[in-house]
Coordinates of C-alpha atoms in Angstrom, one line a residue:
X17 CA 21.4 12.1 -23.7
X18 CA 19.9 9.1 -22.6
X19 CA 16.1 8.7 -23.2
X20 CA 14.4 6.7 -20.6
X21 CA 11.1 5.2 -20.6
X22 CA 9.1 4.6 -18.1
X23 CA 6.4 1.6 -17.8
X24 CA 3.3 2.7 -16.1
X25 CA 1.5 3.1 -14.2
X26 CA 1.4 7.0 -14.8
X27 CA -0.2 9.6 -12.3
X28 CA -0.6 12.9 -13.6
X29 CA 0.5 14.6 -10.5
X30 CA 3.8 14.7 -8.4
X31 CA 3.2 11.7 -6.0
X32 CA 5.6 8.4 -6.7
X33 CA 4.3 5.6 -7.3
X34 CA 5.5 4.5 -3.6
X35 CA 3.1 7.2 -2.4
X36 CA 0.4 6.4 -4.5
X37 CA 0.5 2.9 -3.3
X38 CA 1.0 3.5 0.3
X39 CA -2.1 5.6 0.5
X40 CA -4.1 3.1 -0.7
X41 CA -3.4 0.9 1.8
X42 CA -4.0 3.1 4.3
X43 CA -7.3 4.4 2.4
X44 CA -8.6 0.5 3.1
X45 CA -7.8 0.4 6.8
X46 CA -11.6 1.4 7.0
X47 CA -12.5 -1.7 5.4
X48 CA -10.1 -3.7 7.3
X49 CA -11.2 -2.6 10.6
X50 CA -14.8 -3.6 9.9
X51 CA -13.9 -6.7 8.2
X52 CA -11.9 -8.1 11.5
X53 CA -14.6 -6.2 14.0
X54 CA -17.0 -8.7 12.4
X55 CA -14.9 -11.9 11.5
X56 CA -12.4 -11.9 13.5
X57 CA -8.4 -10.8 13.8
X58 CA -7.6 -13.2 11.5
X59 CA -7.9 -11.3 8.9
X60 CA -5.2 -8.9 9.9
X61 CA -2.8 -12.2 10.6
X62 CA -3.5 -12.3 6.8
X63 CA -2.4 -9.0 5.5
X64 CA 0.5 -9.0 7.4
X65 CA 1.4 -12.6 6.3
X66 CA 0.4 -12.1 2.7
X67 CA 2.7 -8.7 2.7
X68 CA 6.0 -10.2 4.0
X69 CA 5.3 -13.5 1.5
X70 CA 4.8 -10.5 -1.1
X71 CA 8.2 -8.8 -0.3
X72 CA 9.9 -12.3 -0.5
X73 CA 8.9 -13.5 -3.4
X74 CA 9.3 -10.0 -4.9
X75 CA 12.8 -9.8 -3.7
X76 CA 13.5 -13.1 -5.3
X77 CA 12.8 -12.7 -8.6
X78 CA 14.1 -9.5 -8.3
X79 CA 17.4 -11.0 -8.0
X80 CA 17.3 -13.8 -10.5
X81 CA 16.2 -11.1 -12.9
X82 CA 19.5 -9.4 -11.4
X83 CA 17.7 -6.0 -10.8
X84 CA 18.1 -4.0 -8.0
X85 CA 16.2 -5.0 -4.6
X86 CA 15.6 -1.4 -3.0
X87 CA 13.7 0.6 -5.8
X88 CA 11.5 -1.6 -6.7
X89 CA 10.5 -3.0 -3.0
X90 CA 10.0 0.7 -2.3
X91 CA 7.5 0.9 -4.4
X92 CA 4.8 -0.6 -2.6
X93 CA 3.5 -2.5 -5.8
X94 CA 4.2 -6.2 -3.8
X95 CA 3.4 -4.9 -0.5
X96 CA -0.5 -3.4 -2.2
X97 CA -0.8 -6.8 -3.8
X98 CA 0.1 -8.8 -0.3
X99 CA -2.6 -6.5 1.6
X100 CA -5.5 -7.3 -1.6
X101 CA -5.0 -10.6 -1.5
X102 CA -4.9 -10.8 2.5
X103 CA -8.3 -9.0 2.4
X104 CA -9.5 -11.2 0.2
X105 CA -9.3 -14.6 1.1
X106 CA -10.7 -16.2 4.2
X107 CA -9.7 -14.9 7.8
X108 CA -8.7 -18.4 8.9
X109 CA -7.0 -19.8 5.2
X110 CA -4.7 -22.2 6.0
X111 CA -1.1 -20.9 5.8
X112 CA -0.1 -22.4 2.4
X113 CA -3.2 -21.0 0.6
X114 CA -1.6 -17.6 1.4
X115 CA 2.0 -18.5 0.2
X116 CA 0.3 -20.0 -3.1
X117 CA -1.8 -17.4 -3.7
X118 CA 1.3 -14.7 -3.5
X119 CA 3.1 -16.8 -5.7
X120 CA 0.9 -16.9 -8.3
X121 CA -0.1 -12.7 -7.9
X122 CA 4.1 -12.0 -7.8
X123 CA 5.9 -14.4 -10.2
X124 CA 3.1 -15.7 -12.6
X125 CA 0.6 -12.2 -13.1
X126 CA 3.4 -9.8 -12.4
X127 CA 6.9 -11.2 -13.5
X128 CA 6.4 -13.3 -15.7
X129 CA 5.0 -10.7 -17.8
X130 CA 7.4 -8.5 -17.3
X131 CA 7.2 -6.8 -13.9
X132 CA 5.6 -3.8 -12.8
X133 CA 3.6 -2.0 -15.7
X134 CA 4.0 -4.8 -17.8
X135 CA 1.0 -7.2 -16.8
X136 CA -2.0 -7.9 -18.6
X137 CA -4.0 -8.7 -15.4
X138 CA -4.7 -7.7 -11.9
X139 CA -2.0 -9.9 -9.4
X140 CA -4.6 -9.9 -6.6
X141 CA -7.4 -11.3 -8.4
X142 CA -5.5 -13.7 -10.4
X143 CA -4.4 -14.9 -7.3
X144 CA -7.8 -15.0 -5.8
X145 CA -9.3 -17.4 -9.4
X146 CA -6.6 -19.8 -9.0
X147 CA -7.4 -20.0 -5.3
X148 CA -10.9 -20.5 -5.5
X149 CA -11.2 -22.8 -8.5
X150 CA -8.2 -25.1 -6.8
X151 CA -9.4 -24.8 -3.2
X152 CA -13.1 -24.2 -3.0
X153 CA -13.4 -25.6 0.4
X154 CA -10.3 -23.9 2.0
X155 CA -11.4 -20.5 -0.1
X156 CA -15.1 -20.5 0.8
X157 CA -14.2 -21.0 4.3
X158 CA -15.7 -17.4 6.2
X159 CA -16.3 -17.1 9.8
X160 CA -20.2 -16.3 10.3
X161 CA -20.3 -12.5 12.1
X162 CA -19.0 -12.2 15.8
X163 CA -22.3 -11.7 16.9
X164 CA -24.0 -15.1 15.5
X165 CA -20.6 -17.3 16.4
X166 CA -20.9 -20.1 18.9
X167 CA -17.1 -20.0 19.2
X168 CA -15.9 -16.9 19.4
X169 CA -12.3 -16.4 18.0
X170 CA -9.3 -15.1 20.0
X171 CA -6.1 -13.8 18.2
X172 CA -4.3 -16.5 19.3
X173 CA -7.2 -18.9 18.4
X174 CA -6.7 -17.5 14.8
X175 CA -3.1 -17.4 14.5
X176 CA -3.4 -21.5 15.7
X177 CA -6.0 -22.4 13.4
X178 CA -3.9 -20.1 10.3
X179 CA -1.0 -22.4 11.1
X180 CA -2.1 -25.9 12.6
X181 CA -5.6 -26.0 11.6
X182 CA -7.1 -26.1 15.2
X183 CA -7.2 -23.7 18.1
X184 CA -5.0 -24.1 21.0
X185 CA -8.4 -25.6 22.6
X186 CA -8.7 -28.0 20.1
X187 CA -11.5 -26.4 18.0
X188 CA -11.0 -27.2 14.0
X189 CA -11.8 -24.5 11.0
X190 CA -15.2 -26.5 10.6
X191 CA -16.5 -26.4 14.2
X192 CA -15.2 -22.5 14.5
X193 CA -18.0 -22.0 11.4
X194 CA -20.8 -22.9 13.7
X195 CA -23.3 -20.4 14.1
X196 CA -25.5 -20.1 17.9
X197 CA -28.1 -22.0 16.4
X198 CA -25.6 -24.9 15.7
X199 CA -25.4 -24.4 11.4
X200 CA -22.5 -23.7 9.1
X201 CA -22.5 -20.2 8.4
X202 CA -22.5 -19.0 4.9
X203 CA -21.4 -15.8 3.1
X204 CA -25.1 -14.1 2.5
X205 CA -24.1 -14.2 -1.2
X206 CA -23.7 -18.0 -0.9
X207 CA -26.7 -18.3 1.2
X208 CA -29.0 -16.7 -1.4
X209 CA -27.7 -18.6 -4.2
X210 CA -28.2 -22.1 -2.0
X211 CA -31.4 -20.9 -0.9
X212 CA -32.8 -20.1 -4.6
X213 CA -31.3 -23.3 -5.8
X214 CA -33.5 -25.0 -3.2
X215 CA -36.7 -23.5 -4.5
X216 CA -36.8 -20.5 -1.8
X217 CA -38.0 -17.1 -2.6
X218 CA -35.8 -13.8 -2.2
X219 CA -37.9 -13.2 1.0
X220 CA -38.0 -16.6 2.7
X221 CA -34.0 -16.0 1.9
X222 CA -34.0 -13.3 3.6
X223 CA -35.4 -14.7 6.7
X224 CA -32.2 -15.9 7.6
X225 CA -29.9 -14.6 10.6
X226 CA -26.7 -13.9 8.3
X227 CA -28.7 -10.8 6.7
X228 CA -28.6 -7.6 8.0
X229 CA -30.2 -4.2 7.3
X230 CA -28.9 -3.6 3.8
X231 CA -27.4 -6.6 3.3
X232 CA -25.8 -9.2 5.3
X233 CA -24.5 -8.7 8.8
X234 CA -21.1 -7.5 8.6
X235 CA -20.7 -7.6 5.2
X236 CA -22.6 -4.5 5.0
X237 CA -19.9 -2.3 7.2
X238 CA -17.2 -4.1 5.4
X239 CA -18.4 -2.2 2.0
X240 CA -19.3 0.7 4.0
X241 CA -15.6 0.4 5.0
X242 CA -14.2 0.2 1.9
X243 CA -16.6 3.1 0.5
X244 CA -15.3 5.2 2.8
X245 CA -11.8 4.7 1.6
X246 CA -12.7 4.6 -1.6
X247 CA -14.0 8.1 -1.3
X248 CA -11.0 9.3 0.3
X249 CA -8.7 8.4 -2.8
X250 CA -11.2 10.4 -4.7
X251 CA -10.7 13.1 -2.5
X252 CA -6.9 13.0 -2.8
X253 CA -7.1 12.1 -6.5
X254 CA -5.5 9.0 -6.1
X255 CA -8.1 7.3 -8.5
X256 CA -10.4 9.0 -11.3
X257 CA -14.3 8.4 -10.4
X258 CA -15.1 7.0 -13.9
X259 CA -14.6 3.0 -13.2
X260 CA -16.2 2.9 -9.8
X261 CA -19.2 5.2 -10.7
X262 CA -19.7 3.1 -14.0
X263 CA -19.1 0.2 -12.5
X264 CA -21.5 0.9 -8.9
X265 CA -23.9 2.2 -11.6
X266 CA -24.1 -0.4 -13.9
X267 CA -24.8 -2.8 -10.8
X268 CA -27.3 -0.9 -9.3
X269 CA -29.1 -0.4 -12.7
X270 CA -29.0 -4.1 -13.6
X271 CA -30.3 -5.1 -10.3
X272 CA -33.1 -2.5 -9.9
X273 CA -34.5 -3.7 -13.2
X274 CA -34.3 -7.4 -12.4
X275 CA -35.4 -6.5 -9.0
X276 CA -38.6 -4.6 -10.6
X277 CA -39.4 -7.7 -13.0
X278 CA -39.3 -10.5 -10.5
X279 CA -38.5 -9.6 -6.7
X280 CA -39.1 -13.0 -5.9
X281 CA -36.1 -14.2 -7.4
X282 CA -33.7 -11.4 -8.1
X283 CA -31.9 -9.7 -5.0
X284 CA -32.1 -6.2 -4.4
X285 CA -29.6 -3.9 -5.6
X286 CA -28.8 -3.3 -1.9
X287 CA -27.8 -6.7 -1.2
X288 CA -25.8 -6.0 -4.4
X289 CA -24.4 -3.1 -3.8
X290 CA -23.5 -4.2 -0.1
X291 CA -22.4 -7.4 -0.1
X292 CA -19.5 -9.9 -1.0
X293 CA -16.3 -7.8 -2.6
X294 CA -18.4 -5.0 -4.4
X295 CA -16.6 -1.7 -2.8
X296 CA -13.4 -3.3 -2.6
X297 CA -13.5 -4.1 -6.2
X298 CA -15.2 -1.0 -7.3
X299 CA -12.4 1.4 -5.9
X300 CA -9.1 -0.7 -4.7
X301 CA -9.2 -3.4 -7.7
X302 CA -11.1 -2.4 -11.1
X303 CA -9.0 1.0 -10.5
X304 CA -5.5 -0.3 -10.9
X305 CA -3.8 2.2 -13.5
X306 CA -1.8 -1.0 -15.0
X307 CA -5.0 -3.2 -15.7
X308 CA -7.2 -1.0 -16.6
X309 CA -8.6 1.0 -19.7
X310 CA -6.4 4.6 -20.0
X311 CA -8.9 6.6 -22.0
X312 CA -12.2 8.3 -20.1
X313 CA -14.7 6.8 -22.5
X314 CA -12.8 3.5 -22.1
X315 CA -12.9 3.9 -18.1
X316 CA -16.4 4.1 -18.5
X317 CA -16.7 1.1 -20.5
X318 CA -14.7 -1.0 -18.3
X319 CA -16.7 0.1 -15.1
X320 CA -19.7 -0.9 -16.7
X321 CA -18.5 -3.9 -18.2
X322 CA -17.5 -4.9 -14.4
X323 CA -20.4 -4.0 -13.1
X324 CA -22.7 -5.9 -15.6
X325 CA -20.8 -9.2 -15.0
X326 CA -20.5 -9.2 -11.2
X327 CA -24.6 -9.3 -11.8
X328 CA -24.5 -12.1 -14.4
X329 CA -22.0 -14.2 -12.6
X330 CA -23.8 -13.5 -9.5
X331 CA -27.2 -14.4 -10.8
X332 CA -26.3 -17.4 -13.1
X333 CA -22.7 -18.3 -12.8
X334 CA -21.5 -21.2 -10.4
X335 CA -20.0 -18.7 -7.7
X336 CA -21.8 -16.6 -5.3
X337 CA -20.0 -13.2 -6.1
X338 CA -18.0 -12.4 -9.1
X339 CA -16.0 -9.7 -8.8
X340 CA -12.4 -11.3 -9.5
X341 CA -13.7 -12.7 -13.0
X342 CA -15.7 -9.6 -14.0
X343 CA -11.8 -8.1 -13.7
X344 CA -10.3 -10.4 -15.0
X345 CA -12.7 -10.2 -18.3
X346 CA -12.5 -6.5 -18.0
X347 CA -8.5 -7.1 -18.1
X348 CA -9.0 -8.9 -21.0
X349 CA -11.2 -6.5 -23.0
X350 CA -8.8 -3.8 -22.5
X351 CA -6.6 -3.3 -25.5
X352 CA -9.9 -3.4 -27.5
X353 CA -11.7 -1.1 -25.6
X354 CA -8.8 1.5 -26.0
X355 CA -8.5 1.3 -29.7
X356 CA -12.1 2.1 -29.8
X357 CA -11.8 4.7 -27.2
X358 CA -9.1 6.8 -28.6
X359 CA -9.1 10.6 -28.0
X360 CA -9.1 12.6 -31.3
X361 CA -5.6 13.7 -32.3
X362 CA -5.4 17.4 -31.8
X363 CA -6.4 19.4 -34.8
X364 CA -8.2 16.4 -36.5

């Protein structure tokens, strides 16, 4: 009799890996709809293009490794990686940005470590960090919310800008970033960091038009969308509560303490909770069953570590949002976290 050893992810239910990954993709729809509504259909184009690239690179590498294509392509792990990359990059990022990111995610971060279940780092976050460090201009070119945009972007505008750099009417991506008042728009977290560096207080910075009721116009609804999708994942028991709750709680606690101590330079907890990739990271990225901690105590430590690192990077780091860096640093710590949080053996 053959004794088969399967690699992670290991799910304690009767769902297959393909079903779990497909469910995660479907639950992300709420956030994707909000992102497309406020920042244009370029996000949808990026998701489709990144997904096709991910499946193509997956097939090429499987062929080179002499592995069967159908079982691995049908498990939807490559598809989920492509979707997460498409969500993470700016809507009008050039097409080659997506190709490079997906290449690093599938070929380098996944298959060079042995394929599904063997990778140490979250492939989508590896791709994002590589792109952000290598191409900071392209990776920070986010459009203003639709209500603040001087040049509304249609589907054809997005398609043309991604693959040619210009819309059919001749507008460049830089021109599309202009707001109605003639200023180049930035994300709420980037705007806040820049404002603080120029000597402004939090209260003065929050008067800028990019900010909404909770955090930033558009961004707060995107985060609410991913929060709803994450709660659905919890209800369906696709993910467990330990990592997202620990991550969000630690971020909420440390941002609240710092805001109480000095509200003039420390942003409110609501801004940290509903800006950037907070909810996407908490429910769809940090909960990756392959690269996250495997013990109950370990998952709590893992999630709390991510939340703390997000705040530290956002506040004192060189990048406005620290979700990707925090997740990769936590992935690096998983072996030692699991080692010191092993459950007691039955009978001891």
